[in-house]
mmCIF file of C-alpha atoms in Angstrom:
data_model
loop_
_atom_site.group_PDB
_atom_site.id
_atom_site.type_symbol
_atom_site.label_atom_id
_atom_site.label_comp_id
_atom_site.label_asym_id
_atom_site.label_seq_id
_atom_site.Cartn_x
_atom_site.Cartn_y
_atom_site.Cartn_z
ATOM 1 C CA MET A 795 80.131 39.762 110.503
ATOM 2 C CA THR A 796 79.596 38.323 106.939
ATOM 3 C CA ARG A 797 81.283 39.517 103.747
ATOM 4 C CA LEU A 798 78.301 41.103 102.534
ATOM 5 C CA LYS A 799 77.962 43.349 105.421
ATOM 6 C CA VAL A 800 81.541 44.076 105.344
ATOM 7 C CA ILE A 801 81.304 45.268 101.868
ATOM 8 C CA LEU A 802 77.988 46.953 102.566
ATOM 9 C CA LEU A 803 79.567 48.569 105.505
ATOM 10 C CA GLY A 804 82.614 50.250 103.403
ATOM 11 C CA LEU A 805 80.327 51.263 100.738
ATOM 12 C CA MET A 806 78.466 53.207 103.130
ATOM 13 C CA VAL A 807 81.547 54.846 104.517
ATOM 14 C CA LEU A 808 82.562 55.639 101.162
ATOM 15 C CA VAL A 809 79.167 57.416 100.491
ATOM 16 C CA LEU A 810 79.192 58.936 103.751
ATOM 17 C CA GLY A 811 82.401 60.731 103.058
ATOM 18 C CA GLY A 812 81.376 61.503 99.635
ATOM 19 C CA VAL A 813 78.338 63.376 101.254
ATOM 20 C CA GLY A 814 80.236 64.915 103.901
ATOM 21 C CA TYR A 815 82.453 66.449 101.337
ATOM 22 C CA GLY A 816 79.405 67.576 99.571
ATOM 23 C CA ALA A 817 78.117 69.186 102.680
ATOM 24 C CA PHE A 818 81.268 71.139 103.472
ATOM 25 C CA SER A 819 81.618 72.273 100.109
ATOM 26 C CA ALA A 820 78.215 73.444 100.008
ATOM 27 C CA ALA A 821 78.627 75.196 103.367
ATOM 28 C CA GLY A 822 81.544 77.232 101.831
ATOM 29 C CA PHE A 823 84.732 75.315 102.426
ATOM 30 C CA GLN A 824 87.413 75.096 99.644
ATOM 31 C CA ASP A 825 87.837 71.844 97.976
ATOM 32 C CA ALA A 826 90.943 70.885 100.027
ATOM 33 C CA SER A 827 89.333 72.051 103.317
ATOM 34 C CA ALA A 828 85.952 70.197 102.458
ATOM 35 C CA GLY A 829 87.949 67.107 101.896
ATOM 36 C CA ILE A 830 90.053 67.453 104.903
ATOM 37 C CA ALA A 831 86.950 68.057 107.275
ATOM 38 C CA ALA A 832 85.263 65.153 105.838
ATOM 39 C CA GLU A 833 87.795 62.928 106.280
ATOM 40 C CA ALA A 834 88.213 64.098 109.858
ATOM 41 C CA VAL A 835 84.412 63.525 110.550
ATOM 42 C CA LEU A 836 85.001 59.835 109.344
ATOM 43 C CA ILE A 837 88.139 59.419 111.347
ATOM 44 C CA VAL A 838 86.207 60.366 114.632
ATOM 45 C CA ILE A 839 83.356 58.024 113.519
ATOM 46 C CA VAL A 840 85.683 55.283 113.354
ATOM 47 C CA ILE A 841 87.408 56.042 116.479
ATOM 48 C CA ILE A 842 84.296 56.135 118.178
ATOM 49 C CA TRP A 843 82.991 52.854 116.800
ATOM 50 C CA THR A 844 86.363 51.077 117.758
ATOM 51 C CA GLY A 845 86.159 52.755 121.141
ATOM 52 C CA SER A 846 82.583 51.248 121.901
ATOM 53 C CA TYR A 847 83.770 47.923 120.626
ATOM 54 C CA LEU A 848 86.584 48.005 122.952
ATOM 55 C CA PHE A 849 84.273 49.024 125.827
ATOM 56 C CA ARG A 850 82.087 46.038 125.008
ATOM 57 C CA VAL A 851 85.152 43.542 125.071
ATOM 58 C CA VAL A 852 86.402 44.738 127.897
ATOM 59 C CA THR A 853 82.674 44.468 129.729
ATOM 60 C CA GLY A 854 81.948 41.246 128.060
ATOM 61 C CA ARG A 855 78.823 42.394 126.548
ATOM 62 C CA MET A 856 79.795 41.098 123.165
ATOM 63 C CA THR A 857 77.065 39.721 121.128
ATOM 64 C CA PHE A 858 79.102 35.904 120.996
ATOM 65 C CA MET A 859 79.439 36.382 125.033
ATOM 66 C CA GLU A 860 75.917 37.153 125.574
ATOM 67 C CA GLN A 861 74.783 34.123 123.458
ATOM 68 C CA ARG A 862 77.261 31.915 124.932
ATOM 69 C CA ARG A 863 75.927 33.008 128.512
ATOM 70 C CA ARG A 864 72.466 32.491 127.424
ATOM 71 C CA TYR A 865 72.812 29.115 126.010
ATOM 72 C CA ARG A 866 74.800 27.725 129.203
ATOM 73 C CA GLN A 867 72.363 28.936 131.280
ATOM 74 C CA ALA A 868 69.463 27.197 129.633
ATOM 75 C CA TYR A 869 71.694 23.867 129.196
ATOM 76 C CA ASP A 870 72.136 24.065 132.989
ATOM 77 C CA GLU A 871 68.305 24.431 133.395
ATOM 78 C CA VAL A 872 67.783 21.400 131.200
ATOM 79 C CA THR A 873 70.346 19.410 132.576
ATOM 80 C CA ASP A 874 69.409 20.236 136.360
ATOM 81 C CA ALA A 875 65.725 19.692 135.489
ATOM 82 C CA GLU A 876 66.674 16.195 133.803
ATOM 83 C CA LEU A 877 68.505 15.303 136.803
ATOM 84 C CA LEU A 878 66.135 15.858 138.989
ATOM 85 C CA ALA A 879 63.652 13.618 137.023
ATOM 86 C CA ARG A 880 65.600 10.910 136.871
ATOM 87 C CA PHE A 881 66.464 11.101 141.020
ATOM 88 C CA ASP A 882 62.613 11.395 141.715
ATOM 89 C CA ALA A 883 62.450 8.392 139.677
ATOM 90 C CA LEU A 884 64.570 6.276 141.640
ATOM 91 C CA SER A 885 62.932 4.673 145.022
ATOM 92 C CA PRO A 886 63.556 6.014 148.347
ATOM 93 C CA GLU A 887 65.931 3.310 149.001
ATOM 94 C CA GLN A 888 68.174 4.117 145.770
ATOM 95 C CA GLN A 889 67.931 7.588 146.603
ATOM 96 C CA GLN A 890 69.489 7.370 150.152
ATOM 97 C CA ARG A 891 71.894 5.171 148.511
ATOM 98 C CA LEU A 892 73.109 7.418 146.063
ATOM 99 C CA LEU A 893 73.248 10.398 148.316
ATOM 100 C CA ALA A 894 75.086 8.373 150.996
ATOM 101 C CA GLU A 895 77.623 7.087 147.671
ATOM 102 C CA VAL A 896 78.090 11.079 146.811
ATOM 103 C CA ALA A 897 78.676 12.355 150.397
ATOM 104 C CA GLY A 898 81.351 9.733 150.609
ATOM 105 C CA ASP A 899 82.933 10.752 147.755
ATOM 106 C CA SER A 900 82.866 14.639 148.723
ATOM 107 C CA ASP A 901 84.574 13.196 152.005
ATOM 108 C CA GLN A 902 87.521 11.171 150.284
ATOM 109 C CA THR A 903 88.562 13.987 147.856
ATOM 110 C CA PRO A 904 91.665 15.741 149.287
ATOM 111 C CA SER A 905 91.541 19.264 150.183
ATOM 112 C CA PRO A 906 93.749 21.727 148.088
ATOM 113 C CA GLU A 907 96.587 22.878 149.901
ATOM 114 C CA PRO A 908 96.567 26.464 151.309
#
């Protein structure tokens, strides 16, 4: 979130508090009661907003995480396509040699201890 958005959000909360105070005053609340009621509404809004943020953090549905997931998927697709194209460009003998080499390397890797 940019600084401008944070400042605008703060101004919107300030204006919302003033509008809430005016609405509660117009509804017949006395000055102190209207202020307390408007403040209570703002607190409830902030608690709900914070709760929704925490929910997105726990479930991993944050904007950054979604962008990272999409980027990684696109990167894997491009990389897989490029590797496949390079493999297809090899002669059949080179392909067989490469496959045998890869299979030999996987057999030589130590298995993890149980």
